[in-house]
CSV table of C-alpha atoms in Angstrom, one decimal:
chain,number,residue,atom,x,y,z
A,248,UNK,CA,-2.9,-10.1,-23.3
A,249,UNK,CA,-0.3,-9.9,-20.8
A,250,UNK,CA,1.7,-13.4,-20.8
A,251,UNK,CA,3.2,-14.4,-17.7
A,252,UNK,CA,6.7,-15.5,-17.2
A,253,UNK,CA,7.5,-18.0,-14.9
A,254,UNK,CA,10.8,-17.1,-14.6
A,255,UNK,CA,10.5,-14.0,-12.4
A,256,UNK,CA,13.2,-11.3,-11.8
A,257,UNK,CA,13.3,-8.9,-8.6
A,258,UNK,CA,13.8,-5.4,-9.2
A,259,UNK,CA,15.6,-3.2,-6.6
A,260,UNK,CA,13.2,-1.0,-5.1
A,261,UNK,CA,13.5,1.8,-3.1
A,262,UNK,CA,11.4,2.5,0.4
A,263,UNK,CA,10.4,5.0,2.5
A,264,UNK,CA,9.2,3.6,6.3
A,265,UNK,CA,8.2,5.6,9.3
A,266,UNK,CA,8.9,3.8,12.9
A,267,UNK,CA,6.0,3.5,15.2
A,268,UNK,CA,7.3,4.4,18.4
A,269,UNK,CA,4.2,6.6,18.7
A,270,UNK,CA,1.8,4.0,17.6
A,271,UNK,CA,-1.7,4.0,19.4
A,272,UNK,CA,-4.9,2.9,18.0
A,273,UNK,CA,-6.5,6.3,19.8
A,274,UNK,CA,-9.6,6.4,18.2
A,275,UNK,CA,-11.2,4.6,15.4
A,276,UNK,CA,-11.2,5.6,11.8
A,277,UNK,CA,-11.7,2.2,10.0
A,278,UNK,CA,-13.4,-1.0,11.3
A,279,UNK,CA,-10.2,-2.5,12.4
A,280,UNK,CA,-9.6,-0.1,14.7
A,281,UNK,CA,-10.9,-1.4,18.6
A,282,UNK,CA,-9.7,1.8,21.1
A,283,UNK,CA,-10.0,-0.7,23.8
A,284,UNK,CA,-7.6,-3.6,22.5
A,285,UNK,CA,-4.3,-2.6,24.2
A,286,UNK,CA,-1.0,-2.5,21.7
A,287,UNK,CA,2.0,-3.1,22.9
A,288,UNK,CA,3.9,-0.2,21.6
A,289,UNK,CA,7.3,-2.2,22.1
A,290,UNK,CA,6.7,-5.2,20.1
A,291,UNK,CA,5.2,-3.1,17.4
A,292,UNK,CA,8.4,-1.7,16.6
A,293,UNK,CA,9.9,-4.8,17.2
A,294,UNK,CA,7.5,-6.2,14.4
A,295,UNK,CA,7.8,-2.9,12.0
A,296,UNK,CA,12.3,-3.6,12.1
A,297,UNK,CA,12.0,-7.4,11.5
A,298,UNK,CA,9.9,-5.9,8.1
A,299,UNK,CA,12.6,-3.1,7.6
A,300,UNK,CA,15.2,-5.8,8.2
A,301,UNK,CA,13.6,-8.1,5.7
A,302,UNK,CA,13.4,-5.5,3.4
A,303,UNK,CA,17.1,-4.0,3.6
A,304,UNK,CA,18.0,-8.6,3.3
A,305,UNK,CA,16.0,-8.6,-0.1
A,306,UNK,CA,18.6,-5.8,-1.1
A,307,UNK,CA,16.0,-2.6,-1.1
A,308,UNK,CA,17.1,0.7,-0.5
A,309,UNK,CA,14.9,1.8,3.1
A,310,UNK,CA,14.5,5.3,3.4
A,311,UNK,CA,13.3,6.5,7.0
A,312,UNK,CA,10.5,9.1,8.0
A,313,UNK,CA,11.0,10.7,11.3
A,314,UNK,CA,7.8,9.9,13.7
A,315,UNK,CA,6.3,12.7,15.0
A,316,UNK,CA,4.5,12.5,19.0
A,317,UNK,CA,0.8,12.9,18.5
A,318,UNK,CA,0.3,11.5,15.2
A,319,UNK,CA,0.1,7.6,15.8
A,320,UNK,CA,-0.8,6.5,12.4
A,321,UNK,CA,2.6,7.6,10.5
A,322,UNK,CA,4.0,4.3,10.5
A,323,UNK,CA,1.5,3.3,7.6
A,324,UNK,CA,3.8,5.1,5.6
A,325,UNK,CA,2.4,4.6,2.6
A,326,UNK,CA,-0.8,7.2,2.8
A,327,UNK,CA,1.5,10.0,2.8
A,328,UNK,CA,2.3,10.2,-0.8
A,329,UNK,CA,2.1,8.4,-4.6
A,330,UNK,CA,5.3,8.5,-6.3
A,331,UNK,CA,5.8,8.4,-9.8
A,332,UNK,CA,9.1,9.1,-12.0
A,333,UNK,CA,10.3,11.5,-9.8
A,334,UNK,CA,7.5,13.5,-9.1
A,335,UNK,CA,5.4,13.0,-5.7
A,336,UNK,CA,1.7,13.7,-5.5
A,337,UNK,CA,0.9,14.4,-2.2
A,338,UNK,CA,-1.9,13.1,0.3
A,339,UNK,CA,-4.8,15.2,1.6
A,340,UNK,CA,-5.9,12.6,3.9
A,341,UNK,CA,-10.4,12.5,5.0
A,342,UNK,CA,-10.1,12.0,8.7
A,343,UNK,CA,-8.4,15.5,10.5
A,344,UNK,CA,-6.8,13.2,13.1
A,345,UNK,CA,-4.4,11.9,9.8
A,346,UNK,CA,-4.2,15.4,8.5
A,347,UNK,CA,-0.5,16.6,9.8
A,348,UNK,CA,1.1,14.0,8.5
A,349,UNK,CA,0.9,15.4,4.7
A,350,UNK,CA,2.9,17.6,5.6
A,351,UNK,CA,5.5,15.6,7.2
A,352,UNK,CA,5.7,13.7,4.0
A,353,UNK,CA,6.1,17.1,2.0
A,354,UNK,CA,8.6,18.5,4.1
A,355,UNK,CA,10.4,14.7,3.2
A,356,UNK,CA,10.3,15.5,-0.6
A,357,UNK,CA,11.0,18.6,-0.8
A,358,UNK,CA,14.1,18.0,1.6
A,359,UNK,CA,14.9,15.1,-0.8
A,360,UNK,CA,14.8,17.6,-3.8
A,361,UNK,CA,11.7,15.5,-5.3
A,362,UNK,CA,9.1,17.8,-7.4
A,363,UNK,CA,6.2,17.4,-5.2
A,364,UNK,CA,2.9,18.4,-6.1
A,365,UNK,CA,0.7,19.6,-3.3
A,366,UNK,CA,-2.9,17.8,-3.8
A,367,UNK,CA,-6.6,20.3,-3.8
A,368,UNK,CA,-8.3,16.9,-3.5
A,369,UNK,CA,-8.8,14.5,-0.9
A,370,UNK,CA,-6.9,11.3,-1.8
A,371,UNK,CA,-4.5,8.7,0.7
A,372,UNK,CA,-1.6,8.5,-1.1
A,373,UNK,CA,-0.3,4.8,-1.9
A,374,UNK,CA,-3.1,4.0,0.1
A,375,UNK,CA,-5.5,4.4,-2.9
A,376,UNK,CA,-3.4,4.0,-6.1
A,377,UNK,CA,-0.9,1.4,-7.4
A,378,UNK,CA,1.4,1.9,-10.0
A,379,UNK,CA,2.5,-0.9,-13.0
A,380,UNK,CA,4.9,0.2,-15.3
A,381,UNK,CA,4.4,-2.3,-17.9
A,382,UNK,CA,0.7,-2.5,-17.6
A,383,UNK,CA,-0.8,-1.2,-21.0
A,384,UNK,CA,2.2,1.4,-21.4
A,385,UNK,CA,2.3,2.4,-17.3
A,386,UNK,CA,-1.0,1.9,-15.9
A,387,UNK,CA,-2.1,3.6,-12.4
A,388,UNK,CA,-5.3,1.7,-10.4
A,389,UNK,CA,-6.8,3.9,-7.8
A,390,UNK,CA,-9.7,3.4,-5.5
A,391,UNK,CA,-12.5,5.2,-4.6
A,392,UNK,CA,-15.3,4.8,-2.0
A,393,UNK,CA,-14.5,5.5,1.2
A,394,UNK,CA,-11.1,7.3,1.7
A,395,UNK,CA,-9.7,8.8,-2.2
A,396,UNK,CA,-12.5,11.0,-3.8
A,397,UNK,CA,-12.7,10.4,-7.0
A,398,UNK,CA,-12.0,14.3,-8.5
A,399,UNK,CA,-8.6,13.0,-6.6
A,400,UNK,CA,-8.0,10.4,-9.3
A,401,UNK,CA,-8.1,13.2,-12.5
A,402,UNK,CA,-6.0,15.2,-10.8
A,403,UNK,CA,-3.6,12.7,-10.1
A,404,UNK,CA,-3.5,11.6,-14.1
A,405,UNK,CA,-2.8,15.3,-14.7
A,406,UNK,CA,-0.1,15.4,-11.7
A,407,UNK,CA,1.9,12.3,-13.0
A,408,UNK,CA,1.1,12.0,-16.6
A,409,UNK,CA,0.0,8.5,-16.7
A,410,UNK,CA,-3.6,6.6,-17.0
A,411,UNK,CA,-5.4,6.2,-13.9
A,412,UNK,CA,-8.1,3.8,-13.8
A,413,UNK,CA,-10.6,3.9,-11.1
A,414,UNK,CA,-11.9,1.2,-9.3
A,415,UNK,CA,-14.9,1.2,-6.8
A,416,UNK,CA,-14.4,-0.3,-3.4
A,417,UNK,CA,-17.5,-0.9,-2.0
A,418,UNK,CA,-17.0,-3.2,1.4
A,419,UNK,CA,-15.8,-1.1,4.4
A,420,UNK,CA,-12.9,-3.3,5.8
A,421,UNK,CA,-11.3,-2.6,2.4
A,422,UNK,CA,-11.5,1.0,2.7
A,423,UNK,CA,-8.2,1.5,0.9
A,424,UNK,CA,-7.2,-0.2,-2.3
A,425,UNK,CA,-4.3,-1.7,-0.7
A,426,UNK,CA,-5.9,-3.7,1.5
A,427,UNK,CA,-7.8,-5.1,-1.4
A,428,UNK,CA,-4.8,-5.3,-4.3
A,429,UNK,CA,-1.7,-5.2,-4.3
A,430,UNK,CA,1.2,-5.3,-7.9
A,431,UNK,CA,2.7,-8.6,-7.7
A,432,UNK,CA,5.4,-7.5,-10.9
A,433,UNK,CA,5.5,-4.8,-13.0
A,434,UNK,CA,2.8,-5.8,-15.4
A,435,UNK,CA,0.5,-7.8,-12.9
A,436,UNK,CA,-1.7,-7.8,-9.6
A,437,UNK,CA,-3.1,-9.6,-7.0
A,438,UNK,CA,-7.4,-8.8,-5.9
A,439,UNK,CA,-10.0,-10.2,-3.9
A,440,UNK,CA,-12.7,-9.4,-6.0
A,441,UNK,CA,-15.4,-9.1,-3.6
A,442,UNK,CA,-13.7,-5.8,-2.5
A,443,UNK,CA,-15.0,-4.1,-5.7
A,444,UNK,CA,-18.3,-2.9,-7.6
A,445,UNK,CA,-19.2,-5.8,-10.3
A,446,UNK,CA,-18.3,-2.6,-12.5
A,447,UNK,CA,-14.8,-2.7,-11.0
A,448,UNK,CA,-14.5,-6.4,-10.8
A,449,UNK,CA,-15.4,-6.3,-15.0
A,450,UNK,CA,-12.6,-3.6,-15.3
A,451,UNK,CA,-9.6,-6.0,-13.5
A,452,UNK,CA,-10.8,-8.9,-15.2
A,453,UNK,CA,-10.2,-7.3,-18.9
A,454,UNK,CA,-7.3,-5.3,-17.7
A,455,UNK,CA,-5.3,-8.4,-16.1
A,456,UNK,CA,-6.1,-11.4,-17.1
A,457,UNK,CA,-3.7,-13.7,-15.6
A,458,UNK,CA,-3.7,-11.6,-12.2
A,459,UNK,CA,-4.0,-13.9,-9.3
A,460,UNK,CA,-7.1,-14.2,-7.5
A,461,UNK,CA,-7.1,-14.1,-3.9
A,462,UNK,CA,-10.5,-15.2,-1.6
A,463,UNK,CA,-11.8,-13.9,1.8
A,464,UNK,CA,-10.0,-15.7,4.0
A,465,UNK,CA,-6.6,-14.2,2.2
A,466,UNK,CA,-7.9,-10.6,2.5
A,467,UNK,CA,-9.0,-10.5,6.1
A,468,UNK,CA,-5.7,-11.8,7.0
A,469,UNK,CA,-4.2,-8.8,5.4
A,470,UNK,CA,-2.2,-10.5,2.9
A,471,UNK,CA,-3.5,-8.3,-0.1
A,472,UNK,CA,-1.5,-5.7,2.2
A,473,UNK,CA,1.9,-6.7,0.5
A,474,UNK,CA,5.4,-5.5,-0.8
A,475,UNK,CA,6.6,-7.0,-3.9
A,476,UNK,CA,9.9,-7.0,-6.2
A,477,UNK,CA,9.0,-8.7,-9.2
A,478,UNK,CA,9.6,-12.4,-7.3
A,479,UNK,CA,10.1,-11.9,-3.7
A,480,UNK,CA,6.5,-11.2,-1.9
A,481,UNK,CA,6.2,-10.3,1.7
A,482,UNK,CA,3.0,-10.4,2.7
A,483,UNK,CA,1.6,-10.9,6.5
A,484,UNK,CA,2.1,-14.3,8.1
A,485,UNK,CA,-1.3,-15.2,8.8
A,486,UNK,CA,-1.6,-14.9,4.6
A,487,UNK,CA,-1.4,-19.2,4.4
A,488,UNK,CA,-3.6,-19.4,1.3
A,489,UNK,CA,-2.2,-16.6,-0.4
A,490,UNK,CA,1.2,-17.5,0.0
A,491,UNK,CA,0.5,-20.5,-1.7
A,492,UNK,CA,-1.1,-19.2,-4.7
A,493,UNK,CA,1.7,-16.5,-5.2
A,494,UNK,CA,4.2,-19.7,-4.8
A,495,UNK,CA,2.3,-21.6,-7.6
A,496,UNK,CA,2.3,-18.6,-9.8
A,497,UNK,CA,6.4,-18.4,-9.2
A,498,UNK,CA,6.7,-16.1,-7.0
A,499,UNK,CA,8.5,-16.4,-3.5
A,500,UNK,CA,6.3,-15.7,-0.1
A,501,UNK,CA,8.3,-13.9,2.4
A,502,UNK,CA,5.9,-13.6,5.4
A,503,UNK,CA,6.3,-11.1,8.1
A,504,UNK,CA,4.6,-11.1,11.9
A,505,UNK,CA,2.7,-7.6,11.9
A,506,UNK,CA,-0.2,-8.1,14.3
A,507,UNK,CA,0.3,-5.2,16.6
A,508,UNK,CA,0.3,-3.3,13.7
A,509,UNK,CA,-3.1,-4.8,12.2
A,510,UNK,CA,-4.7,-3.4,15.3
A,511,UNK,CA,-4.8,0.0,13.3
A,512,UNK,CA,-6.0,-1.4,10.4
A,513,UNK,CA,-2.8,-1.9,8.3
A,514,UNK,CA,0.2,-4.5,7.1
A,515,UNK,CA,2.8,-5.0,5.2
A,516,UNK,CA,2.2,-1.8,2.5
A,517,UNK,CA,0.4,0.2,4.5
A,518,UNK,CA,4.1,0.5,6.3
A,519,UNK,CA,5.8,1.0,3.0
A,520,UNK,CA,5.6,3.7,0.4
A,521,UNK,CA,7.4,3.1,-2.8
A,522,UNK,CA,9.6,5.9,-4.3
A,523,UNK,CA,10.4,5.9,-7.9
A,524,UNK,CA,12.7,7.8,-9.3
């Protein structure tokens, strides 16, 4: 059993971010998405360099993808790759309106002189997996259900060389595991079980035991959707309840104003893919 510290540590991280100066919510690919709410392109990148900002104040390292005209869904960084010890397993995302941006994320890695590892399965990245590497010796969670296929998750273990568990998500405005869990430390996570099959919930209950336990009302704010250090959490504003529980549980709440970005369907780590070296 995993015993929780009180006395938590931050951990330098390092980013990669892509600005959304082409962000549109063009069509709809997840229930969020409404093609007739207007966004306000300008205060969505306003929003998106407050969250760099914060970042860069926390002391991370941001890395920054170029945005590419025609692909307004880059800024949710995050589904373009999984990163682990160096080695990057790339996305093959479900929906062809997301599919040129896999390769805009290679051409990152490989410019980078990361050993990438091109995917023959559909899977989204950071979108669908989570990585804890004191979890059970370095444990990888990955979702299933409506984006990652699960044939994604095997060949992901055998990409990266570390466990993958998979988890079922089974209610459609948690259509990615990140918007449903989210590592809170090295060794621990937040949830809202409700997001998972009673299978799944069974799995995260004997796999973390002192994980913290978010409800609805945290979850459709987006605050599962969050970045965290080890002790500093920045999660989406609206994330009240949440923020609390994570304060209880010794962690710092950072919160961040992301609602033009929520109008695609996305936060806080949506916008943020982790790269570790």
């Amino acid at each position: 059993m995993v015993t929780v510290n009180q006395q938590r540590v931050p951990r330098k991280r390092t980013y990669l971010m892509c600005s959304p100066e082409h962000f549109a919510v063009e069509y709809a690919i997840n229930p969020w998405m409404d093609v007739t709410a207007p966004v306000d392109a300008e205060l969505a990148v306003k929003q998106w360099d407050r969250l760099r900002e914060t970042l860069v104040g926390l002391g991370h390292e941001v890395h920054l993808l170029t945005p590419e005209r025609g692909l307004p869904d880059m800024v949710y960084a995050a589904n373009g790759a999984f990163v682990v010890d160096g080695t990057a397993y790339g996305a093959q995302f479900k929906h062809e309106q997301r599919a040129a941006e896999a390769a805009a994320h290679r051409g990152f890695y490989e410019a980078q002189g990361w050993r990438f590892i091109a995917p023959s399965e559909t899977n989204e990245g950071e979108g669908d997996f989570a990585y804890l590497p004191e979890a059970h010796g370095g444990l990888i969670l990955a979702g299933h259900g409506f984006r990652t296929e699960l044939p994604a998750h095997a060949e992901a273990q055998e990409a990266l060389g570390r466990p993958v568990v998979s988890l079922r998500l089974v209610d459609p405005r948690f259509y990615h595991l990140d918007v449903a869990l989210a590592s809170i430390d090295d060794a621990n996570v937040v949830y809202y079980p409700g997001a998972f099959s009673v299978a799944s919930q069974k799995v995260l209950a004997q796999l973390f035991p002192d994980a913290v336990i978010a409800d609805d009302e945290d979850a459709l704010a987006f605050g599962l959707n969050l970045v965290s250090d080890g002790l500093n959490v920045v999660l989406n504003s609206e994330a009240n309840r949440l923020a609390g529980k994570l304060k209880a549980a010794g962690y710092h709440p950072v919160p961040v104003e992301l609602a033009e970005l929520k109008k695609g369907g996305g936060s806080v780590k949506c916008c943020i893919a982790e790269l570790r070296h």
